[in-house]
CSV table of C-alpha atoms in Angstrom, one decimal:
chain,number,residue,atom,x,y,z
M,626,MET,CA,92.0,-271.4,35.7
M,627,GLN,CA,91.6,-268.0,37.3
M,628,PRO,CA,90.6,-264.9,35.2
M,629,THR,CA,93.4,-262.6,34.2
M,630,GLY,CA,93.8,-258.9,35.3
M,631,ASP,CA,92.1,-257.7,32.1
M,632,GLY,CA,89.3,-260.1,32.7
M,633,SER,CA,88.8,-258.7,36.2
M,634,ARG,CA,88.5,-255.2,34.8
M,635,ARG,CA,86.0,-256.3,32.1
M,636,LYS,CA,84.0,-258.0,34.8
M,637,GLN,CA,84.0,-254.8,36.9
M,638,ARG,CA,82.8,-252.7,34.0
M,639,PHE,CA,80.1,-255.2,33.2
M,640,ARG,CA,78.9,-255.1,36.9
M,641,GLU,CA,78.6,-251.3,36.6
M,642,ARG,CA,76.5,-251.6,33.5
M,643,LEU,CA,74.2,-254.0,35.3
M,644,ASP,CA,73.7,-251.4,38.0
M,645,VAL,CA,72.4,-249.0,35.3
M,646,LEU,CA,69.9,-251.6,34.3
M,647,HIS,CA,68.9,-252.4,37.8
M,648,ASP,CA,65.2,-251.3,37.6
M,649,THR,CA,64.5,-252.7,34.1
M,650,SER,CA,63.1,-256.1,33.1
M,651,LEU,CA,66.2,-256.5,31.0
M,652,HIS,CA,68.1,-256.6,34.3
M,653,GLN,CA,65.9,-259.4,35.4
M,654,ARG,CA,66.6,-261.4,32.3
M,655,VAL,CA,70.3,-261.0,32.6
M,656,LYS,CA,70.2,-262.2,36.2
M,657,GLN,CA,68.6,-265.4,35.1
M,658,HIS,CA,71.7,-266.2,33.0
M,659,LEU,CA,74.3,-265.1,35.5
M,660,PRO,CA,76.2,-268.0,37.1
M,661,THR,CA,76.6,-268.3,40.8
M,662,GLY,CA,80.2,-269.3,40.5
M,663,ARG,CA,82.8,-268.8,37.7
M,664,TRP,CA,81.8,-267.4,34.3
M,665,THR,CA,82.4,-269.2,31.1
M,666,ARG,CA,83.0,-267.7,27.7
M,667,ARG,CA,79.4,-268.3,26.7
M,668,HIS,CA,78.2,-266.4,29.8
M,669,TRP,CA,80.4,-263.4,28.8
M,670,ILE,CA,79.0,-263.5,25.2
M,671,HIS,CA,75.4,-263.5,26.4
M,672,ALA,CA,76.0,-260.6,28.8
M,673,SER,CA,77.7,-258.5,26.2
M,674,LEU,CA,74.8,-259.1,23.8
M,675,PHE,CA,72.2,-258.1,26.4
M,676,THR,CA,74.2,-255.0,27.3
M,677,THR,CA,74.5,-253.9,23.6
M,678,ILE,CA,70.8,-254.4,23.1
M,679,GLY,CA,70.0,-252.3,26.2
M,680,ILE,CA,72.2,-249.5,25.1
M,681,LEU,CA,70.7,-249.4,21.6
M,682,VAL,CA,67.1,-249.4,23.0
M,683,ALA,CA,67.9,-246.6,25.4
M,684,THR,CA,69.5,-244.5,22.6
M,685,ILE,CA,67.1,-245.0,19.7
M,686,VAL,CA,63.6,-245.2,21.2
M,687,PRO,CA,63.5,-241.7,22.9
M,688,GLY,CA,64.6,-240.1,19.6
M,689,PHE,CA,61.2,-240.9,18.0
M,690,SER,CA,59.5,-238.5,20.4
M,691,HIS,CA,61.5,-235.5,18.9
M,692,ILE,CA,60.6,-236.0,15.3
M,693,PRO,CA,59.2,-232.7,14.1
M,694,ALA,CA,55.8,-232.6,12.5
M,695,PRO,CA,55.8,-231.5,8.9
M,696,SER,CA,55.0,-227.8,8.6
M,697,ILE,CA,51.8,-226.8,6.7
M,698,VAL,CA,51.8,-223.6,4.8
M,699,GLU,CA,48.4,-221.9,4.5
M,700,SER,CA,47.6,-219.3,1.9
M,701,THR,CA,45.7,-216.4,3.4
M,702,THR,CA,44.3,-213.2,1.9
M,703,THR,CA,43.6,-210.0,3.9
M,704,LEU,CA,40.6,-207.8,2.9
M,705,HIS,CA,40.1,-204.3,4.3
M,706,LEU,CA,36.3,-203.8,4.8
M,707,PRO,CA,34.8,-200.6,6.0
M,708,LEU,CA,32.8,-201.0,9.2
M,709,PRO,CA,29.4,-199.2,9.7
M,710,HIS,CA,29.1,-196.5,12.3
M,711,GLN,CA,27.7,-197.9,15.6
M,712,ALA,CA,26.6,-196.2,18.8
M,713,SER,CA,28.6,-196.9,21.8
M,714,THR,CA,27.5,-199.6,24.3
M,715,GLY,CA,24.6,-198.6,26.5
M,716,THR,CA,22.3,-197.4,23.7
M,717,ALA,CA,20.0,-200.0,22.3
M,718,THR,CA,19.6,-199.3,18.6
M,719,GLU,CA,18.0,-201.1,15.7
M,720,MET,CA,18.8,-200.1,12.1
M,721,GLY,CA,15.7,-200.1,9.8
M,722,ASP,CA,15.7,-200.8,6.1
M,723,ASP,CA,15.0,-197.1,5.4
M,724,GLY,CA,18.2,-195.9,7.1
M,725,TRP,CA,16.5,-194.8,10.4
M,726,GLU,CA,18.2,-196.0,13.6
M,727,VAL,CA,15.6,-196.7,16.3
M,728,VAL,CA,16.6,-196.2,19.9
M,729,ARG,CA,14.5,-197.6,22.8
M,730,ILE,CA,15.0,-195.4,25.8
M,731,LYS,CA,16.5,-197.0,28.9
M,732,SER,CA,16.2,-195.8,32.5
M,733,GLY,CA,18.3,-192.7,33.1
M,734,GLN,CA,18.9,-192.1,29.4
M,735,THR,CA,18.5,-188.6,27.9
M,736,LEU,CA,18.6,-187.1,24.5
M,737,SER,CA,22.0,-185.6,25.3
M,738,SER,CA,23.5,-189.0,26.2
M,739,ILE,CA,22.1,-190.5,23.0
M,740,PHE,CA,23.6,-187.7,20.8
M,741,SER,CA,26.9,-188.1,22.7
M,742,ASP,CA,26.9,-191.9,22.0
M,743,MET,CA,26.5,-191.2,18.3
M,744,ASP,CA,29.1,-188.4,18.2
M,745,ILE,CA,26.5,-185.8,17.3
M,746,PRO,CA,27.7,-182.3,18.4
M,747,ALA,CA,25.9,-180.7,21.3
M,748,SER,CA,25.3,-177.6,19.1
M,749,VAL,CA,23.0,-179.7,16.9
M,750,MET,CA,21.0,-180.9,19.9
M,751,LEU,CA,20.5,-177.3,21.1
M,752,GLU,CA,19.1,-176.4,17.6
M,753,VAL,CA,16.8,-179.4,17.7
M,754,MET,CA,15.5,-178.5,21.2
M,755,LYS,CA,14.5,-175.1,20.0
M,756,GLN,CA,11.7,-176.7,18.1
M,757,PRO,CA,8.5,-176.5,20.3
M,758,SER,CA,7.5,-180.1,19.5
M,759,ALA,CA,10.9,-181.4,20.4
M,760,LYS,CA,11.1,-179.4,23.6
M,761,ALA,CA,7.7,-180.8,24.8
M,762,SER,CA,8.4,-184.4,23.9
M,763,LEU,CA,12.1,-185.0,24.3
M,764,ARG,CA,13.0,-183.0,27.4
M,765,ASN,CA,12.0,-185.9,29.7
M,766,LEU,CA,12.2,-189.2,27.9
M,767,ARG,CA,10.4,-192.1,29.7
M,768,PRO,CA,11.9,-195.6,29.6
M,769,GLY,CA,10.5,-197.7,26.8
M,770,VAL,CA,9.8,-194.7,24.5
M,771,GLU,CA,11.3,-195.1,21.0
M,772,ILE,CA,12.9,-192.3,18.9
M,773,ALA,CA,14.5,-192.7,15.5
M,774,LEU,CA,17.6,-191.0,14.1
M,775,LYS,CA,19.0,-190.9,10.6
M,776,VAL,CA,22.8,-190.6,10.8
M,777,PRO,CA,24.3,-191.3,7.3
M,778,GLU,CA,27.8,-190.8,8.6
M,779,PRO,CA,29.4,-190.5,12.1
M,780,GLY,CA,28.4,-187.3,13.8
M,781,LYS,CA,26.0,-186.0,11.1
M,782,LEU,CA,22.3,-186.0,12.0
M,783,GLN,CA,20.1,-185.8,9.0
M,784,GLY,CA,16.7,-186.6,10.6
M,785,LEU,CA,15.0,-187.2,13.9
M,786,ARG,CA,11.6,-188.8,14.4
M,787,PHE,CA,9.5,-189.2,17.6
M,788,ASP,CA,5.9,-189.4,18.8
M,789,ALA,CA,4.3,-186.2,20.0
M,790,ASP,CA,1.3,-188.1,21.3
M,791,ALA,CA,-0.7,-191.2,20.6
M,792,SER,CA,-2.0,-189.9,17.3
M,793,HIS,CA,0.8,-187.7,16.0
M,794,ARG,CA,4.4,-188.4,14.9
M,795,VAL,CA,6.9,-185.6,14.3
M,796,GLU,CA,9.7,-185.8,11.8
M,797,LEU,CA,12.5,-183.3,11.8
M,798,THR,CA,14.7,-183.0,8.7
M,799,LEU,CA,18.1,-181.2,9.1
M,800,ASP,CA,19.6,-179.5,6.1
M,801,GLY,CA,22.6,-177.4,7.1
M,802,ASP,CA,21.4,-174.9,9.7
M,803,ALA,CA,17.8,-175.3,8.6
M,804,ILE,CA,15.3,-177.6,10.4
M,805,LYS,CA,12.1,-178.6,8.7
M,806,GLU,CA,9.3,-180.1,10.8
M,807,ASN,CA,6.6,-182.4,9.4
M,808,VAL,CA,3.8,-183.7,11.6
M,809,VAL,CA,2.1,-186.9,10.5
M,810,GLU,CA,-1.3,-187.9,11.9
M,811,ARG,CA,-1.3,-191.6,12.8
M,812,GLU,CA,-4.6,-193.3,12.6
M,813,SER,CA,-5.7,-195.0,15.8
M,814,THR,CA,-8.8,-197.1,16.6
M,815,THR,CA,-10.5,-197.3,20.0
M,816,ARG,CA,-12.4,-200.5,20.8
M,817,THR,CA,-14.5,-201.6,23.7
M,818,VAL,CA,-13.4,-205.1,24.7
M,819,VAL,CA,-14.1,-207.6,27.4
M,820,LEU,CA,-11.0,-209.2,29.0
M,821,SER,CA,-11.8,-212.3,30.9
M,822,GLY,CA,-9.9,-215.1,32.7
M,823,LYS,CA,-9.7,-217.4,35.6
M,824,VAL,CA,-7.7,-216.7,38.7
M,825,GLY,CA,-5.5,-219.8,38.3
M,826,ARG,CA,-2.3,-219.8,40.5
M,827,SER,CA,-2.1,-216.0,40.6
M,828,LEU,CA,-4.7,-213.3,40.0
M,829,ASN,CA,-2.1,-210.8,39.0
M,830,ARG,CA,-0.4,-213.1,36.5
M,831,SER,CA,-3.7,-214.2,35.0
M,832,ALA,CA,-5.0,-210.6,34.7
M,833,ARG,CA,-1.8,-209.4,33.1
M,834,LYS,CA,-2.0,-212.3,30.6
M,835,ALA,CA,-5.6,-211.4,29.8
M,836,GLY,CA,-4.5,-207.9,28.9
M,837,LEU,CA,-5.2,-205.9,32.1
M,838,THR,CA,-2.8,-203.2,33.1
M,839,SER,CA,-1.4,-202.7,36.6
M,840,ALA,CA,-3.8,-199.8,37.1
M,841,ASN,CA,-6.7,-202.0,36.0
M,842,ILE,CA,-5.8,-204.7,38.5
M,843,ARG,CA,-5.5,-202.1,41.3
M,844,SER,CA,-9.0,-200.9,40.4
M,845,LEU,CA,-10.3,-204.4,40.9
M,846,THR,CA,-8.6,-205.1,44.2
M,847,ASP,CA,-8.5,-201.6,45.8
M,848,ASP,CA,-11.5,-199.8,44.4
M,849,ILE,CA,-14.3,-202.1,43.2
M,850,PHE,CA,-14.2,-205.4,45.1
M,851,LYS,CA,-12.1,-204.7,48.3
M,852,TYR,CA,-15.2,-204.4,50.4
M,853,ASP,CA,-16.7,-207.7,49.3
M,854,ILE,CA,-13.7,-210.0,48.5
M,855,ASP,CA,-10.7,-210.8,50.6
M,856,PHE,CA,-8.1,-211.3,47.9
M,857,ASN,CA,-5.7,-213.0,50.3
M,858,SER,CA,-8.0,-215.8,51.3
M,859,ASP,CA,-11.3,-215.9,49.3
M,860,LEU,CA,-10.0,-216.8,45.9
M,861,ASP,CA,-9.8,-220.2,44.2
M,862,ALA,CA,-8.2,-221.2,41.0
M,863,ASP,CA,-11.6,-221.6,39.2
M,864,ASP,CA,-12.9,-218.2,40.3
M,865,ARG,CA,-13.2,-215.9,37.3
M,866,PHE,CA,-13.2,-212.2,36.3
M,867,SER,CA,-14.5,-210.2,33.3
M,868,VAL,CA,-13.6,-206.6,32.7
M,869,VAL,CA,-14.8,-204.1,30.2
M,870,VAL,CA,-12.2,-201.6,29.1
M,871,GLU,CA,-11.4,-199.4,26.1
M,872,GLN,CA,-8.3,-200.2,24.1
M,873,THR,CA,-6.6,-197.8,21.7
M,874,TRP,CA,-4.8,-199.5,18.7
M,875,ARG,CA,-2.4,-197.9,16.2
M,876,GLU,CA,-0.9,-199.6,13.2
M,877,GLY,CA,-1.7,-203.0,14.7
M,878,GLU,CA,-0.1,-202.2,18.0
M,879,LEU,CA,-1.9,-201.8,21.4
M,880,VAL,CA,-1.1,-198.2,22.5
M,881,SER,CA,-3.1,-197.8,25.7
M,882,THR,CA,-5.8,-199.4,27.8
M,883,GLY,CA,-8.4,-197.2,29.6
M,884,PRO,CA,-9.8,-197.5,33.1
M,885,VAL,CA,-12.1,-200.3,34.1
M,886,GLU,CA,-15.6,-199.4,32.9
M,887,ALA,CA,-17.4,-202.4,34.3
M,888,ALA,CA,-16.3,-205.6,36.0
M,889,THR,CA,-17.7,-208.8,37.4
M,890,PHE,CA,-16.0,-211.3,39.7
M,891,THR,CA,-17.4,-214.7,40.4
M,892,VAL,CA,-16.2,-216.2,43.7
M,893,ASP,CA,-17.5,-219.6,44.9
M,894,GLY,CA,-20.4,-219.2,42.4
M,895,LYS,CA,-21.4,-215.8,43.8
M,896,LEU,CA,-21.4,-212.9,41.3
M,897,HIS,CA,-20.0,-209.5,42.3
M,898,SER,CA,-20.2,-206.6,39.9
M,899,GLY,CA,-19.1,-203.0,39.7
M,900,PHE,CA,-19.7,-200.2,37.2
M,901,ARG,CA,-17.9,-196.9,36.6
M,902,PHE,CA,-20.3,-194.0,36.4
M,903,ALA,CA,-19.9,-190.2,36.6
M,904,ARG,CA,-22.7,-188.1,37.9
M,905,PRO,CA,-22.9,-184.6,36.4
M,906,GLY,CA,-20.3,-182.4,38.2
M,907,HIS,CA,-18.8,-185.3,40.1
M,908,LYS,CA,-15.7,-187.5,39.6
M,909,PRO,CA,-16.4,-191.1,38.3
M,910,GLU,CA,-17.1,-193.7,41.0
M,911,TYR,CA,-17.9,-197.4,41.0
M,912,TYR,CA,-21.4,-198.5,41.8
M,913,THR,CA,-23.2,-201.8,42.2
M,914,ALA,CA,-25.8,-203.0,39.7
M,915,ALA,CA,-28.5,-201.5,42.0
M,916,GLY,CA,-26.8,-198.0,41.7
M,917,ARG,CA,-25.4,-198.0,45.2
M,918,PRO,CA,-21.8,-196.7,45.6
M,919,LEU,CA,-19.3,-199.5,46.1
M,920,LYS,CA,-17.2,-197.2,48.2
M,921,LYS,CA,-18.5,-197.6,51.7
M,922,SER,CA,-18.8,-194.7,54.1
M,923,PHE,CA,-16.0,-196.1,56.2
M,924,ILE,CA,-13.1,-198.6,55.8
M,925,ARG,CA,-13.0,-201.2,58.5
M,926,MET,CA,-9.2,-201.3,58.6
M,927,PRO,CA,-7.3,-198.1,58.2
M,928,ILE,CA,-4.1,-200.2,57.6
M,929,PRO,CA,-4.1,-202.9,54.9
M,930,TYR,CA,-2.9,-206.4,55.9
M,931,ALA,CA,-2.3,-205.4,59.6
M,932,ARG,CA,-2.7,-207.7,62.6
M,933,LEU,CA,-5.4,-207.0,65.2
M,934,SER,CA,-3.4,-207.0,68.4
M,935,SER,CA,-6.0,-205.7,71.0
M,936,ARG,CA,-9.8,-205.5,70.9
M,937,PHE,CA,-12.3,-203.0,72.2
M,938,GLY,CA,-13.2,-203.4,75.9
M,939,ALA,CA,-11.8,-203.6,79.4
M,940,ARG,CA,-8.2,-204.8,79.7
M,941,LYS,CA,-5.1,-204.5,81.7
M,942,HIS,CA,-3.1,-201.6,80.3
M,943,PRO,CA,0.3,-202.9,79.0
M,944,VAL,CA,2.1,-199.7,80.3
M,945,LEU,CA,0.1,-198.6,83.4
M,946,GLY,CA,-0.4,-202.1,84.6
M,947,ARG,CA,-4.0,-201.7,85.8
M,948,MET,CA,-7.4,-202.5,84.4
M,949,ARG,CA,-8.6,-199.8,82.1
M,950,MET,CA,-11.2,-199.5,79.4
M,951,HIS,CA,-9.7,-199.8,75.9
M,952,LYS,CA,-11.8,-197.4,73.9
M,953,GLY,CA,-10.6,-198.6,70.5
M,954,VAL,CA,-8.8,-201.3,68.7
M,955,ASP,CA,-5.1,-201.8,68.0
M,956,TYR,CA,-3.5,-202.9,64.8
M,957,ALA,CA,0.1,-204.1,65.0
M,958,ALA,CA,2.3,-203.1,62.0
M,959,SER,CA,5.9,-202.1,61.3
M,960,THR,CA,7.0,-198.5,62.0
M,961,GLY,CA,6.3,-196.4,59.0
M,962,THR,CA,3.4,-198.3,57.6
M,963,PRO,CA,0.9,-195.8,56.0
M,964,ILE,CA,-2.4,-195.1,57.8
M,965,MET,CA,-5.4,-194.2,55.7
M,966,ALA,CA,-8.5,-192.0,56.5
M,967,ALA,CA,-11.4,-194.3,57.2
M,968,GLY,CA,-13.8,-192.1,55.2
M,969,ASP,CA,-14.3,-188.7,53.6
M,970,ALA,CA,-13.7,-186.1,56.4
M,971,LYS,CA,-12.4,-182.8,57.6
M,972,VAL,CA,-9.2,-182.7,59.8
M,973,GLN,CA,-10.4,-181.8,63.4
M,974,PHE,CA,-7.1,-182.2,65.2
M,975,ILE,CA,-3.5,-182.9,64.3
M,976,GLY,CA,-0.6,-183.0,66.8
M,977,TRP,CA,0.4,-184.5,70.2
M,978,GLN,CA,-2.4,-185.7,72.5
M,979,ARG,CA,-1.2,-187.1,75.9
M,980,GLY,CA,-0.9,-190.9,76.0
M,981,TYR,CA,-2.0,-191.1,72.3
M,982,GLY,CA,1.3,-189.5,71.2
M,983,ARG,CA,1.2,-188.1,67.7
M,984,THR,CA,-2.5,-188.1,66.8
M,985,VAL,CA,-5.0,-187.2,64.0
M,986,VAL,CA,-8.7,-186.8,64.7
M,987,LEU,CA,-11.1,-186.7,61.6
M,988,ASP,CA,-14.7,-185.3,61.5
M,989,HIS,CA,-16.9,-187.3,59.1
M,990,GLY,CA,-20.0,-185.3,59.7
M,991,GLN,CA,-23.3,-186.3,61.3
M,992,GLY,CA,-21.5,-186.5,64.7
M,993,THR,CA,-19.1,-189.2,63.6
M,994,THR,CA,-15.3,-188.9,64.3
M,995,THR,CA,-12.3,-191.2,64.2
M,996,LEU,CA,-9.0,-191.0,66.1
M,997,TYR,CA,-5.6,-192.4,65.0
M,998,GLY,CA,-2.9,-192.5,67.7
M,999,HIS,CA,0.7,-193.5,68.4
M,1000,MET,CA,1.9,-192.3,64.9
M,1001,SER,CA,5.6,-192.0,64.2
M,1002,ARG,CA,4.8,-189.0,62.1
M,1003,THR,CA,1.8,-187.3,60.5
M,1004,ALA,CA,1.2,-186.5,56.9
M,1005,ASN,CA,1.3,-182.9,55.7
M,1006,LEU,CA,-2.2,-182.0,56.9
M,1007,LYS,CA,-3.8,-178.8,58.3
M,1008,LYS,CA,-6.6,-178.4,60.7
M,1009,GLY,CA,-9.9,-177.9,58.8
M,1010,GLN,CA,-8.5,-179.5,55.6
M,1011,ARG,CA,-11.0,-181.8,53.7
M,1012,ILE,CA,-9.6,-185.2,52.7
M,1013,ALA,CA,-11.0,-188.2,50.8
M,1014,GLN,CA,-11.4,-191.7,52.0
M,1015,GLY,CA,-8.1,-193.6,51.7
M,1016,THR,CA,-5.9,-190.5,52.0
M,1017,VAL,CA,-2.7,-191.2,53.9
M,1018,ILE,CA,-2.8,-189.2,57.1
M,1019,GLY,CA,0.2,-190.6,59.0
M,1020,TYR,CA,2.5,-193.5,59.6
M,1021,VAL,CA,2.6,-196.2,62.3
M,1022,GLY,CA,4.8,-195.6,65.3
M,1023,SER,CA,5.0,-196.1,69.1
M,1024,THR,CA,4.7,-192.5,70.4
M,1025,GLY,CA,2.9,-191.9,73.7
M,1026,LEU,CA,2.0,-194.8,76.0
M,1027,ALA,CA,2.9,-197.7,73.7
M,1028,THR,CA,5.0,-200.8,74.1
M,1029,GLY,CA,5.6,-201.2,70.4
M,1030,PRO,CA,4.7,-199.9,67.0
M,1031,HIS,CA,0.9,-200.1,66.3
M,1032,LEU,CA,-2.1,-198.0,65.4
M,1033,HIS,CA,-4.7,-197.2,68.1
M,1034,TYR,CA,-8.0,-196.6,66.2
M,1035,GLU,CA,-11.2,-195.2,67.8
M,1036,PHE,CA,-14.7,-194.7,66.4
M,1037,ARG,CA,-17.0,-192.2,68.1
M,1038,VAL,CA,-20.6,-191.3,67.4
M,1039,ASN,CA,-21.7,-188.0,69.1
M,1040,GLY,CA,-18.8,-188.4,71.5
M,1041,VAL,CA,-19.6,-192.0,72.5
M,1042,HIS,CA,-17.0,-194.6,71.8
M,1043,ARG,CA,-18.2,-197.5,69.6
M,1044,ASN,CA,-16.4,-200.8,68.7
M,1045,PRO,CA,-15.0,-200.2,65.2
M,1046,LEU,CA,-15.2,-203.9,64.4
M,1047,ASN,CA,-19.0,-204.2,64.7
M,1048,VAL,CA,-20.4,-200.7,64.5
M,1049,THR,CA,-23.2,-200.4,61.9
M,1050,MET,CA,-21.9,-198.2,59.2
M,1051,PRO,CA,-24.3,-195.8,57.6
M,1052,PRO,CA,-25.0,-197.0,54.0
M,1053,PRO,CA,-24.0,-194.7,51.1
M,1054,GLN,CA,-26.8,-192.9,49.3
M,1055,PRO,CA,-27.8,-194.6,46.0
M,1056,LEU,CA,-28.3,-192.9,42.6
M,1057,ALA,CA,-31.7,-191.5,42.0
M,1058,GLY,CA,-33.8,-189.7,39.4
M,1059,SER,CA,-32.2,-189.0,36.0
M,1060,ASP,CA,-28.8,-190.3,37.3
M,1061,MET,CA,-30.4,-193.7,38.0
M,1062,VAL,CA,-32.0,-193.8,34.5
M,1063,ALA,CA,-28.7,-193.0,32.8
M,1064,PHE,CA,-26.9,-195.5,35.0
M,1065,LYS,CA,-29.3,-198.4,34.2
M,1066,ASP,CA,-29.0,-197.7,30.5
M,1067,TYR,CA,-25.2,-197.9,30.7
M,1068,THR,CA,-25.0,-201.0,33.0
M,1069,SER,CA,-27.4,-203.1,30.8
M,1070,SER,CA,-25.2,-202.6,27.8
M,1071,ALA,CA,-22.0,-203.5,29.8
M,1072,LEU,CA,-23.6,-206.6,31.3
M,1073,ALA,CA,-24.8,-207.7,28.0
M,1074,ARG,CA,-21.2,-207.6,26.6
M,1075,ILE,CA,-19.9,-209.5,29.6
M,1076,ARG,CA,-22.6,-212.2,29.5
M,1077,THR,CA,-22.0,-212.7,25.7
M,1078,VAL,CA,-18.3,-213.2,26.2
M,1079,GLU,CA,-18.6,-215.5,29.2
M,1080,ASP,CA,-21.3,-217.6,27.5
M,1081,ILE,CA,-18.9,-218.2,24.7
M,1082,ILE,CA,-15.7,-218.7,26.8
M,1083,TYR,CA,-16.9,-220.7,29.7
M,1084,ALA,CA,-19.7,-222.8,28.1
M,1085,ASP,CA,-17.5,-225.8,27.7
M,1086,LEU,CA,-14.6,-224.9,30.0
M,1087,ASP,CA,-15.9,-225.7,33.4
M,1088,ASP,CA,-13.4,-228.5,33.8
M,1089,ALA,CA,-10.6,-227.1,31.7
M,1090,PRO,CA,-7.5,-225.3,33.0
M,1091,ALA,CA,-7.6,-221.6,33.6
M,1092,GLN,CA,-7.1,-219.8,30.3
M,1093,PRO,CA,-7.2,-216.0,30.0
M,1094,GLN,CA,-9.4,-214.8,27.2
M,1095,VAL,CA,-10.1,-211.5,25.3
M,1096,ALA,CA,-13.0,-210.6,23.1
M,1097,SER,CA,-14.2,-207.5,21.3
M,1098,THR,CA,-17.8,-206.5,21.4
M,1099,GLY,CA,-19.6,-204.5,18.9
M,1100,GLN,CA,-16.6,-204.4,16.6
M,1101,PRO,CA,-14.4,-206.9,14.7
M,1102,ALA,CA,-12.4,-209.1,17.1
M,1103,SER,CA,-8.8,-207.9,17.7
M,1104,LYS,CA,-5.7,-209.8,18.6
M,1105,ASN,CA,-4.4,-208.6,22.0
M,1106,LYS,CA,-0.6,-208.6,22.0
M,1107,LYS,CA,-0.5,-208.9,25.7
M,1108,GLY,CA,-2.4,-212.2,25.9
């Protein structure tokens, strides 16, 4: 029996529904029950059932993804709180318990900018600066300096506090147009201490941890031991230093550290020492334990850390191309490197001198002169001017007959050229008479301090890691905030 026309239409609609389910597993299940030939009533019932289930699944399941979450109503309360007055960004402030707002000065900061940040009128600042103490202390504020302001409400300055010097604090109280000044003396204590440490990985780092200032470290490397110790190659981690300085303390805070009064440096077991001493009518200098000045008559190298590029003697001239006596030594360095006077001297010549280019000639007395050639420029010197050893007299260049930037340095005795590298330098005159007696009395006390501290610190630390130490002598021990 063939299907009727209505049956053919139903079959066509069913085929279309199957096309919708083509990519689903439901389609695969239906295909398993489809006959290859004619359909029976049972086949049509199964097909209708599967189609109905498919439609229901496609309609109901996606609806669950749109179920709205239950809304949660939160109870909130808004409180209006007054905010304290704050300085604008850029001014580091700290509010104290007593109402004073402490400002630590940053680089480039001025009193005017601080007042502006706090909305204090410029007219108030002008009245404050009329005070002599304020004018002297607040005109040029250095970074790190602290001042305190009392500003009970925005724009109203009630008080200003600052340090006039290490021992005096000034407090200005503003009441209307009147300004009251009160100077408070701050008690300070000066102690003589011995700062000691081992070189470790870095002399500079160890010395700073021990409590030495940058100026103290420069004194060690540039004034006291530069003639006896090569700080670039001679030092080992176990080498140690001890330095006698005066420290000023105020209210438990280290205020300042004075110059190096005495120092010892032990390198490879050899002890080097230096002592600061001022003869009557002379500036302080550093001397050995025997009373001989540590500053030599002449510096071997007028340029620190330069490379020796040509020695004294006969050579083929790099510009002229023929054999010619080289009457000095050459130090290669970058253009603009400072050149120092080899010793105390009087300027004999400054200007252009043939193949030497820009040149300076110094007269050191007793027939000794030094010449410095090929400079890019000279310092502000005048002929006949007296200068001290180490004074910058010019800068490295390549003027005159030169193939590159370097210093040509000559050493002459009574007009005869000598090799600067091996010439015997005249020794400086030692202390004598009453100066020597006073010096010996001073050095014995300083050495006793150093030995006492080193005997305590290094007695059991020969195999221990480098540890910077500080000790006070003659007074109660103090805690050094720097190390």
